[in-house]
PDB file of C-alpha atoms in Angstrom:
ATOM      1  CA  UNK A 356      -9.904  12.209  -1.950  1.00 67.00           C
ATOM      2  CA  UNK A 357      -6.499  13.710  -1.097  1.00 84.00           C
ATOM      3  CA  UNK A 358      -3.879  13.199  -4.380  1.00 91.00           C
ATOM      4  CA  UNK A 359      -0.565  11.907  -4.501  1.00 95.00           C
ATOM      5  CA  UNK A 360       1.558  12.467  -7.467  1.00 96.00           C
ATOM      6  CA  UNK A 361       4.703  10.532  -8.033  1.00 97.00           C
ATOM      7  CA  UNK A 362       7.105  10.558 -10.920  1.00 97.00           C
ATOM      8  CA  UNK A 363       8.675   9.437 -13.098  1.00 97.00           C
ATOM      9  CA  UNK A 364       6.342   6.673 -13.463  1.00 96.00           C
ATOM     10  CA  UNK A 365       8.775   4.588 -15.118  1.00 97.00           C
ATOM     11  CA  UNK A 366      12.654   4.913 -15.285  1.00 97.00           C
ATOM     12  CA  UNK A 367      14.728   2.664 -17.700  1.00 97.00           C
ATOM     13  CA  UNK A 368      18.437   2.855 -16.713  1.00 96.00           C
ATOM     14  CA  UNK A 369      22.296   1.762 -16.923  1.00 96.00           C
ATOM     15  CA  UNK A 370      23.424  -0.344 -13.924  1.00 97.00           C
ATOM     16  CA  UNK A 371      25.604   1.893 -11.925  1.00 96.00           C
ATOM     17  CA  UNK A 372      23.731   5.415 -12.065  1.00 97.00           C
ATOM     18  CA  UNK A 373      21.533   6.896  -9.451  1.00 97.00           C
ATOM     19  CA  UNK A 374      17.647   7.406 -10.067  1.00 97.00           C
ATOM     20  CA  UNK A 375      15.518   9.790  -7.876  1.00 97.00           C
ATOM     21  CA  UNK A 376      11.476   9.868  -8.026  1.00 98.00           C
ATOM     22  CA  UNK A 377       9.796  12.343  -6.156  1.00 97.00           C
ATOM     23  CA  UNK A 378       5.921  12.291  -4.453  1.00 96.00           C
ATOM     24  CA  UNK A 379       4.208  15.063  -3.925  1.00 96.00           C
ATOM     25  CA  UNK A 380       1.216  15.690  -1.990  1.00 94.00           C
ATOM     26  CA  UNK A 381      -1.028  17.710  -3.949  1.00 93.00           C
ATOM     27  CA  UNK A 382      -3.715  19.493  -1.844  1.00 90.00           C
ATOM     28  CA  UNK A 383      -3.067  18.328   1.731  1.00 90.00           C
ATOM     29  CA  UNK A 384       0.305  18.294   4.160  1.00 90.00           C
ATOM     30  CA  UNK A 385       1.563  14.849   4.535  1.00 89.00           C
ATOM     31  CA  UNK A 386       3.405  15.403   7.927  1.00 88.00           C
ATOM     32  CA  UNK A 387       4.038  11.425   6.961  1.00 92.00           C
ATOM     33  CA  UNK A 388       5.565   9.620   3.746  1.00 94.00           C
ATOM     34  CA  UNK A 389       6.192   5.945   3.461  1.00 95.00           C
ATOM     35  CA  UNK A 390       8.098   4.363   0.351  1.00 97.00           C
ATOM     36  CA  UNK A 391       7.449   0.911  -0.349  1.00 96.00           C
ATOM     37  CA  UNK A 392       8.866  -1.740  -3.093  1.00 96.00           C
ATOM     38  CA  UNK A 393       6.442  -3.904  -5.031  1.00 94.00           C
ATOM     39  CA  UNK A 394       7.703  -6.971  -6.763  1.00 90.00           C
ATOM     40  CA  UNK A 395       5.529  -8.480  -9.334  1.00 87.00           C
ATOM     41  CA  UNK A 396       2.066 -10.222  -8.813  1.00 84.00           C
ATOM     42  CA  UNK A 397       3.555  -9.658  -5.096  1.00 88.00           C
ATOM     43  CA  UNK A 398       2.398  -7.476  -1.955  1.00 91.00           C
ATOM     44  CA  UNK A 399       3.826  -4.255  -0.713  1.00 93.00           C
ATOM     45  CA  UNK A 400       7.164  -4.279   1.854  1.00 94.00           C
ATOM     46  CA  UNK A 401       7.375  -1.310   3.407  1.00 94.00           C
ATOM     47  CA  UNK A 402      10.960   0.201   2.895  1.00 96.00           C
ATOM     48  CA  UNK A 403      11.092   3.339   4.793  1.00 95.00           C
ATOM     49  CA  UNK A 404       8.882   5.812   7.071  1.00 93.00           C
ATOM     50  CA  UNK A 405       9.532   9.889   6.727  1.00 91.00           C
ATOM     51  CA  UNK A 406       8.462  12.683   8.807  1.00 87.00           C
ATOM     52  CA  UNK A 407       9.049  16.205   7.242  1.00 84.00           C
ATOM     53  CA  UNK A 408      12.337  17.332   8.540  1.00 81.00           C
ATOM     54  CA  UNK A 409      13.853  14.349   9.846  1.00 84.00           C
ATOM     55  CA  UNK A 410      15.450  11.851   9.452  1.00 87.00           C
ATOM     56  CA  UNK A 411      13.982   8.456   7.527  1.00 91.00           C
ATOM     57  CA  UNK A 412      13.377   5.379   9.644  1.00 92.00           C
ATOM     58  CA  UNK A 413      14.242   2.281   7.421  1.00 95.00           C
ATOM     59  CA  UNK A 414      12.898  -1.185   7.557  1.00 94.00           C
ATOM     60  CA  UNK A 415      15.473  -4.297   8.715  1.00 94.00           C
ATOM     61  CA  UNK A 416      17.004  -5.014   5.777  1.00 94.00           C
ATOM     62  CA  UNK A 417      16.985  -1.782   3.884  1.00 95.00           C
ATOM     63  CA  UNK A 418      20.240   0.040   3.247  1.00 94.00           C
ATOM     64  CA  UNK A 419      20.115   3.333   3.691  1.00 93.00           C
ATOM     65  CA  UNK A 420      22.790   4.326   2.170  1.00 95.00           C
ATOM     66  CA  UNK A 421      20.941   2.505  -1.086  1.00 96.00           C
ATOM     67  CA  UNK A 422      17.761   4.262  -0.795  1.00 97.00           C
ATOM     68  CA  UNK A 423      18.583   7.665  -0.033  1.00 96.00           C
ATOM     69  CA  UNK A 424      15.074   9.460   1.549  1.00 95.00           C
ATOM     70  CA  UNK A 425      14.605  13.491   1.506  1.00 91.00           C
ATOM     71  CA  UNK A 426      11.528  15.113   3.032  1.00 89.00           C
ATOM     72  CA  UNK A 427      12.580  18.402   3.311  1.00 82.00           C
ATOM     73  CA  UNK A 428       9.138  19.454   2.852  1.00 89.00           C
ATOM     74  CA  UNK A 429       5.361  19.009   4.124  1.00 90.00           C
ATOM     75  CA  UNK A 430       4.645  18.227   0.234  1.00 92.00           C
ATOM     76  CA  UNK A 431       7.980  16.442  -1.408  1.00 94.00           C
ATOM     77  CA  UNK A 432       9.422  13.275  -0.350  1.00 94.00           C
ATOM     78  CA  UNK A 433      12.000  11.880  -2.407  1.00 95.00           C
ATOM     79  CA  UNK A 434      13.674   8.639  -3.117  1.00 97.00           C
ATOM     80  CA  UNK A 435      17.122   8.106  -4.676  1.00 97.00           C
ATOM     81  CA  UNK A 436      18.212   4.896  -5.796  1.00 97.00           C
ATOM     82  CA  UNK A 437      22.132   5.157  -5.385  1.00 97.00           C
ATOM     83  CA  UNK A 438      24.294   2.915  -7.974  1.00 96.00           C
ATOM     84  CA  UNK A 439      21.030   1.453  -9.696  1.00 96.00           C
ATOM     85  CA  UNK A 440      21.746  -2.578 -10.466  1.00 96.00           C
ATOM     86  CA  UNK A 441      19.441  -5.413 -12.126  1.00 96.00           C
ATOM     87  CA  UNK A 442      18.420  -6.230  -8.560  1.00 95.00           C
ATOM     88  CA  UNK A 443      16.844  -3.124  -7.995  1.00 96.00           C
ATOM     89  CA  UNK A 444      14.578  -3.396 -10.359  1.00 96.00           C
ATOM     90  CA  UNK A 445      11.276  -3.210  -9.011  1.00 96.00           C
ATOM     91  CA  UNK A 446       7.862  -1.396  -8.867  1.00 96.00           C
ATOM     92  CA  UNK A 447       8.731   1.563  -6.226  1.00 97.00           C
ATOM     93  CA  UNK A 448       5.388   3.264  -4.780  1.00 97.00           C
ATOM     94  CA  UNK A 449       4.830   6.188  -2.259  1.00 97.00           C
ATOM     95  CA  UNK A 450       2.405   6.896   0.098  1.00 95.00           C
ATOM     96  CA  UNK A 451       1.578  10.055   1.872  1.00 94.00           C
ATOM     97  CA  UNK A 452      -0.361  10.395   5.115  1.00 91.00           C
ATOM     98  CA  UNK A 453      -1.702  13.360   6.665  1.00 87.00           C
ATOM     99  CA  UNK A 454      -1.600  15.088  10.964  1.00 82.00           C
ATOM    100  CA  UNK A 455      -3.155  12.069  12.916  1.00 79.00           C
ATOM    101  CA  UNK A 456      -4.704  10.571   9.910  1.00 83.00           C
ATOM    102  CA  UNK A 457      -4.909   6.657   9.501  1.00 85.00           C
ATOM    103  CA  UNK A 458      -5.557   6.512   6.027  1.00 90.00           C
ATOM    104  CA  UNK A 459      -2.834   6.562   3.585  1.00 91.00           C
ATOM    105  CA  UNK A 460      -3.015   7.834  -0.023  1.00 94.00           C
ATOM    106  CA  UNK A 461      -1.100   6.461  -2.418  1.00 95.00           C
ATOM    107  CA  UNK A 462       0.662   7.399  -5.679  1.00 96.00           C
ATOM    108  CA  UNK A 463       0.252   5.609  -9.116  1.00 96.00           C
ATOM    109  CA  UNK A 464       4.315   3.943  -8.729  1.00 96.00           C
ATOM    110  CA  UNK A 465       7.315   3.992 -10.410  1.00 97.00           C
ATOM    111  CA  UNK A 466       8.580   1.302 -12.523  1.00 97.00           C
ATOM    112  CA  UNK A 467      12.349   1.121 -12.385  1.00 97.00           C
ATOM    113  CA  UNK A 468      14.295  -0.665 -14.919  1.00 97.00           C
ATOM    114  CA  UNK A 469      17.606  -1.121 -14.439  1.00 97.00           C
ATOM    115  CA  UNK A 470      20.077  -2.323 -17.585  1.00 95.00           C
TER     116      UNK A 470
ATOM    117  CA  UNK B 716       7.579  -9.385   7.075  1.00 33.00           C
ATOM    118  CA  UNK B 717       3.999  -9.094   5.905  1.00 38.00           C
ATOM    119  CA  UNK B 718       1.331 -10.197   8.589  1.00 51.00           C
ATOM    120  CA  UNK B 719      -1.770 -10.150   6.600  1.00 66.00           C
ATOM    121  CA  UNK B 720      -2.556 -13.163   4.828  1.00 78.00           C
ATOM    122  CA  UNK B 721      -5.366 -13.519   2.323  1.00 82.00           C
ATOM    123  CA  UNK B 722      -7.680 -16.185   0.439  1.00 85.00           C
ATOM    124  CA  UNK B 723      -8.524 -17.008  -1.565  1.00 89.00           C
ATOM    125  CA  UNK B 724      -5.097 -15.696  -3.584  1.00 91.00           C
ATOM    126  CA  UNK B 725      -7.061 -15.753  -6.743  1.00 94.00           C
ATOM    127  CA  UNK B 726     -10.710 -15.284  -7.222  1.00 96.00           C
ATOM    128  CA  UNK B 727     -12.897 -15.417 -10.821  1.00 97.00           C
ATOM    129  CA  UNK B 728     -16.066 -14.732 -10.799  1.00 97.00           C
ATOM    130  CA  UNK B 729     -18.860 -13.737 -13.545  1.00 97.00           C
ATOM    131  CA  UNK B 730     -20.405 -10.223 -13.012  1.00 98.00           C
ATOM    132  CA  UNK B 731     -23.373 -10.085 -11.092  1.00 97.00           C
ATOM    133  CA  UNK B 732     -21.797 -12.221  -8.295  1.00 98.00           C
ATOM    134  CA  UNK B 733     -20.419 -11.678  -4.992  1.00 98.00           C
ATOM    135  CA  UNK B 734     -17.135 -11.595  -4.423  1.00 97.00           C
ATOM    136  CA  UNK B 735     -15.834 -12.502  -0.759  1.00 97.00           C
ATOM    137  CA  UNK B 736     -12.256 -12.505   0.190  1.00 96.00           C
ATOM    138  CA  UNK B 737     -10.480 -12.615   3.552  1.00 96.00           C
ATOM    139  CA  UNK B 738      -7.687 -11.569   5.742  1.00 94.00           C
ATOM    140  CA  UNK B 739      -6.039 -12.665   8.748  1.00 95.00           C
ATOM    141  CA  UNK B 740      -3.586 -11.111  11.122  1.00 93.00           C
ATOM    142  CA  UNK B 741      -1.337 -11.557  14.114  1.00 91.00           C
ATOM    143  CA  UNK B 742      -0.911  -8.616  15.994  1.00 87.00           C
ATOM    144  CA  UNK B 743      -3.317  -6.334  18.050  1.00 89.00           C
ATOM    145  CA  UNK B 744      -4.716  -3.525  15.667  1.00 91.00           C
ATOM    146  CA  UNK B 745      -5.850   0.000  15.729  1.00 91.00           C
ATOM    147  CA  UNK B 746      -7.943  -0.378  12.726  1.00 94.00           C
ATOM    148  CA  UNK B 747      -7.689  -2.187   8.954  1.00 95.00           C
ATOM    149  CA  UNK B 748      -7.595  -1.404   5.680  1.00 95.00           C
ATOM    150  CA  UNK B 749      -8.728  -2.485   2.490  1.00 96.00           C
ATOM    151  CA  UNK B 750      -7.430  -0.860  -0.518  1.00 96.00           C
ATOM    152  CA  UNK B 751      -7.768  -1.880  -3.971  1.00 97.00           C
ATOM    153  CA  UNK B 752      -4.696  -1.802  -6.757  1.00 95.00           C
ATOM    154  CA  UNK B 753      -5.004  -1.774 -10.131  1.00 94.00           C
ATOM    155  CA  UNK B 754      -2.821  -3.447 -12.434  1.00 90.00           C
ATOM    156  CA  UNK B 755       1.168  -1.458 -12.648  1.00 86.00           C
ATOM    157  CA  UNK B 756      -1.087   1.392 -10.522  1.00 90.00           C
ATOM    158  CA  UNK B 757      -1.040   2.700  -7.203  1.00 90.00           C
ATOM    159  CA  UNK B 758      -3.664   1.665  -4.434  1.00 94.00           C
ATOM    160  CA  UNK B 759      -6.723   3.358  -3.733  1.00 94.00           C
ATOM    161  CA  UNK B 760      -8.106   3.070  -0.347  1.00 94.00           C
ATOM    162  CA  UNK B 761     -11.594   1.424  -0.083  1.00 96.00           C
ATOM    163  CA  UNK B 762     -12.685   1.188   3.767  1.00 96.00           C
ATOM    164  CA  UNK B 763     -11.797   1.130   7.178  1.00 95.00           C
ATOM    165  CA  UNK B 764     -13.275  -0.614   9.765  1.00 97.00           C
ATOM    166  CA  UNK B 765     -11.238   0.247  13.476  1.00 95.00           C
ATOM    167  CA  UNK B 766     -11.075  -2.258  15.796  1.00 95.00           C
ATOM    168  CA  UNK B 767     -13.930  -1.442  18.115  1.00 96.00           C
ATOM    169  CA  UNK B 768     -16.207  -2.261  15.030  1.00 97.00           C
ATOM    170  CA  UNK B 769     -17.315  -5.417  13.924  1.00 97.00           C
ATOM    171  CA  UNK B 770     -19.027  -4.916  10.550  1.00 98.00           C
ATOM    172  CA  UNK B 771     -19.061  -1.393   7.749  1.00 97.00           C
ATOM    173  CA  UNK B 772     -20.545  -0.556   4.869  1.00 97.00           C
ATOM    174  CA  UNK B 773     -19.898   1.318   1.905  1.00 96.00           C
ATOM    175  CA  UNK B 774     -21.815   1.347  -1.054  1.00 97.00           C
ATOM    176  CA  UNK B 775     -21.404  -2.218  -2.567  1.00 97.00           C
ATOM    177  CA  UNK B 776     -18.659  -2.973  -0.486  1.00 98.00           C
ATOM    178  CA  UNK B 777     -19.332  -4.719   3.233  1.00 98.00           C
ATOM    179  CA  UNK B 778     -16.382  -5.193   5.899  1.00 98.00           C
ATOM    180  CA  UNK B 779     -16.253  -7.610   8.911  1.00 98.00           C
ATOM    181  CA  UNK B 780     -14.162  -7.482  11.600  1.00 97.00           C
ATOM    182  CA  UNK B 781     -13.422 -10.431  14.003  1.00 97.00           C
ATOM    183  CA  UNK B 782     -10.535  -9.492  16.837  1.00 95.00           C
ATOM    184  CA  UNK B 783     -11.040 -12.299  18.464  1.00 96.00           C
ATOM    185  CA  UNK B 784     -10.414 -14.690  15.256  1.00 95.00           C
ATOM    186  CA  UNK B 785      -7.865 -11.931  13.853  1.00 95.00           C
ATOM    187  CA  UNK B 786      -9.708 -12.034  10.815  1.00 96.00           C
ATOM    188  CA  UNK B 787     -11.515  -9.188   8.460  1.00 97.00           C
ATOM    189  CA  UNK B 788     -13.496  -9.887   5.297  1.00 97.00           C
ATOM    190  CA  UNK B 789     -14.174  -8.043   2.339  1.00 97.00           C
ATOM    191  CA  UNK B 790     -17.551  -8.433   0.432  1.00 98.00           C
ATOM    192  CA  UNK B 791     -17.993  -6.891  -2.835  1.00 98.00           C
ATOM    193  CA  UNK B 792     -21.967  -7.403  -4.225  1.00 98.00           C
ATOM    194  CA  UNK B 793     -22.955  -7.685  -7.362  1.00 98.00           C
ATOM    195  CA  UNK B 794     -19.653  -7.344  -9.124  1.00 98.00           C
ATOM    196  CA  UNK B 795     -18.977  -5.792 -12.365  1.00 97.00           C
ATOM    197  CA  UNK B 796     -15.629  -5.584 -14.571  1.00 97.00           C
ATOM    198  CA  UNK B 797     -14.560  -2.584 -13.452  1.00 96.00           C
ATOM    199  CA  UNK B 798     -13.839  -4.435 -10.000  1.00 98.00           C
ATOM    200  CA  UNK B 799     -11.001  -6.512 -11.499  1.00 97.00           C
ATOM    201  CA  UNK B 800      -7.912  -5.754  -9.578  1.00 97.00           C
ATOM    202  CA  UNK B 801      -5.400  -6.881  -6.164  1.00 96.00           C
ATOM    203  CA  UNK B 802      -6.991  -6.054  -3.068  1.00 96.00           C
ATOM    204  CA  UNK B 803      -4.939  -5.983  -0.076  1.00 95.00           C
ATOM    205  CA  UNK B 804      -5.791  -5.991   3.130  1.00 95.00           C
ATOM    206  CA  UNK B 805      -3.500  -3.623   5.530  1.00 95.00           C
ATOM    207  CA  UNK B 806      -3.388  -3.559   9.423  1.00 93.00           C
ATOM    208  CA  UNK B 807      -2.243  -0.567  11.421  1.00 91.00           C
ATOM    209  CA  UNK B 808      -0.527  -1.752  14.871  1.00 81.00           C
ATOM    210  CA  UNK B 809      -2.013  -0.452  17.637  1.00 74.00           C
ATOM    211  CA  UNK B 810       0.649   1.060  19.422  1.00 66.00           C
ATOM    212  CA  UNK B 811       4.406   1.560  19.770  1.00 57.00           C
ATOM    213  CA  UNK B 812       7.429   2.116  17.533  1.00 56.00           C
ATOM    214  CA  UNK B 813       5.064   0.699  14.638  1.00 56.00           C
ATOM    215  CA  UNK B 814       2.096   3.322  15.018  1.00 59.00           C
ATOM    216  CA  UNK B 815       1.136   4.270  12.016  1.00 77.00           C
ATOM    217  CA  UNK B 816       3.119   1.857   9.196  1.00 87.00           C
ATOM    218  CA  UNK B 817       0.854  -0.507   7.463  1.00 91.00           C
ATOM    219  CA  UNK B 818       0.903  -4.172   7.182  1.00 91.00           C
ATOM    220  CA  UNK B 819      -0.297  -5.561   3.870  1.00 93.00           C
ATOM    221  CA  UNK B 820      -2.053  -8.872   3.255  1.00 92.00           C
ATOM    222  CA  UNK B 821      -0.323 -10.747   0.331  1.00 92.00           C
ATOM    223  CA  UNK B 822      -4.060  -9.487  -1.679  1.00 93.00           C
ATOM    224  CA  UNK B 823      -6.357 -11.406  -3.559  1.00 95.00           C
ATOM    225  CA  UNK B 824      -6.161 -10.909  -7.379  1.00 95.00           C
ATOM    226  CA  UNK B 825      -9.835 -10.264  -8.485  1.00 97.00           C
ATOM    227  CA  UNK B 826     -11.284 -11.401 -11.843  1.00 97.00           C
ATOM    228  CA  UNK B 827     -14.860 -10.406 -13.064  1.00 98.00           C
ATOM    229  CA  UNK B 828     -16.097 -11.358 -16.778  1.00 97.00           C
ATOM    230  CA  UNK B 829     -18.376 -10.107 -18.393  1.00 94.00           C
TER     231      UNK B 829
END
């Protein structure tokens, strides 16, 4: 199956700074990226949808000036958490789909800690 | 909000048994999902079934579809261990703005002893 590599998988920081993780797609073009926020023993809430070269379309209730989204590329997506605080703490996965393609493939997640 | 919800939420089983869980929804689909997570991982996608289709196999896993009840189930036979994990169920909307996003079931936490 197609690979999705995201990093850092987990991110321990002081309340105030930003944080980026990135998501590659390894061996396909993932004209599609999704970024979604985990909470624990929880389901997946879909944060944001990107399409290479334009602009991300965020969920109701996601700032985007909070979660800054970059996919400047048919590989990279990334995801900067602006100002980190406690709240944001949270399991942050990516997902990458491909031209037409209904499945998505997922990356292993990024734990993000914030002090 | 998610659409998909799932039961049972917790499931325990010994391996060697069947493990059944389900999933409704409330929208009109294209197709759904099943993917499986395990624990502080990503998910790995399991099956599709699309909405034209009403029952899918692969290897020990078995998928029904019911449009008419909004409902899909998941059958996994003759569990082992290695099964424990969350699976979610995920619907894809069949049209509009939302073509193409995924709605995940609240998933079923899966335990198989040995």
């Amino acid at each position: 199956g197609a690979v999705v590599s995201q990093h850092p998988s987990r991110v321990i920081c002081k309340s105030g700074t930003s944080v980026k993780i990135e998501c590659r797609s390894l061996d396909f073009q993932a004209t599609t990226m999704f970024w979604y926020r985990q909470f624990p023993k929880q389901s997946l809430m879909l944060m944001a949808t990107s399409n290479e070269g334009s602009k991300a379309t965020y969920e109701q209730g996601v700032e985007k000036d909070k979660f800054l989204i970059n996919h400047a590329s048919l590989t990279l997506s990334t995801l900067t958490v602006t100002s980190a605080h406690p709240e944001d703490s949270s399991f942050y996965i990516c997902s990458a789909r491909g031209q037409g393609r209904n499945i998505q493939y997922f990356g292993a997640g990024t734990r993000l800690s914030v002090l | 909000s998610q659409q998909g919800e799932e039961d049972p939420q917790a499931l325990s089983i010994q391996e060697g048994e069947n493990a059944t869980m389900n999933c409704s929804y409330k929208t009109s689909i294209n197709n759904l999902q099943w993917y499986r997570q395990n624990s502080g991982r990503g998910l790995v996608h399991l099956i599709l079934i699309r909405s034209n289709e009403r029952e899918k196999h692969s290897g020990r896993l078995r998928v029904t579809l019911d449009t008419s009840k909004k409902s899909s189930s998941l059958l996994i036979t003759a569990s082992r261990a290695a099964d424990t994990a969350s699976y979610f169920c995920a619907t894809m909307n069949a049209g509009g703005t939302s073509y193409g996003k995924l709605t995940f079931g609240q998933g079923t936490i899966l335990t198989v002893h040995p």
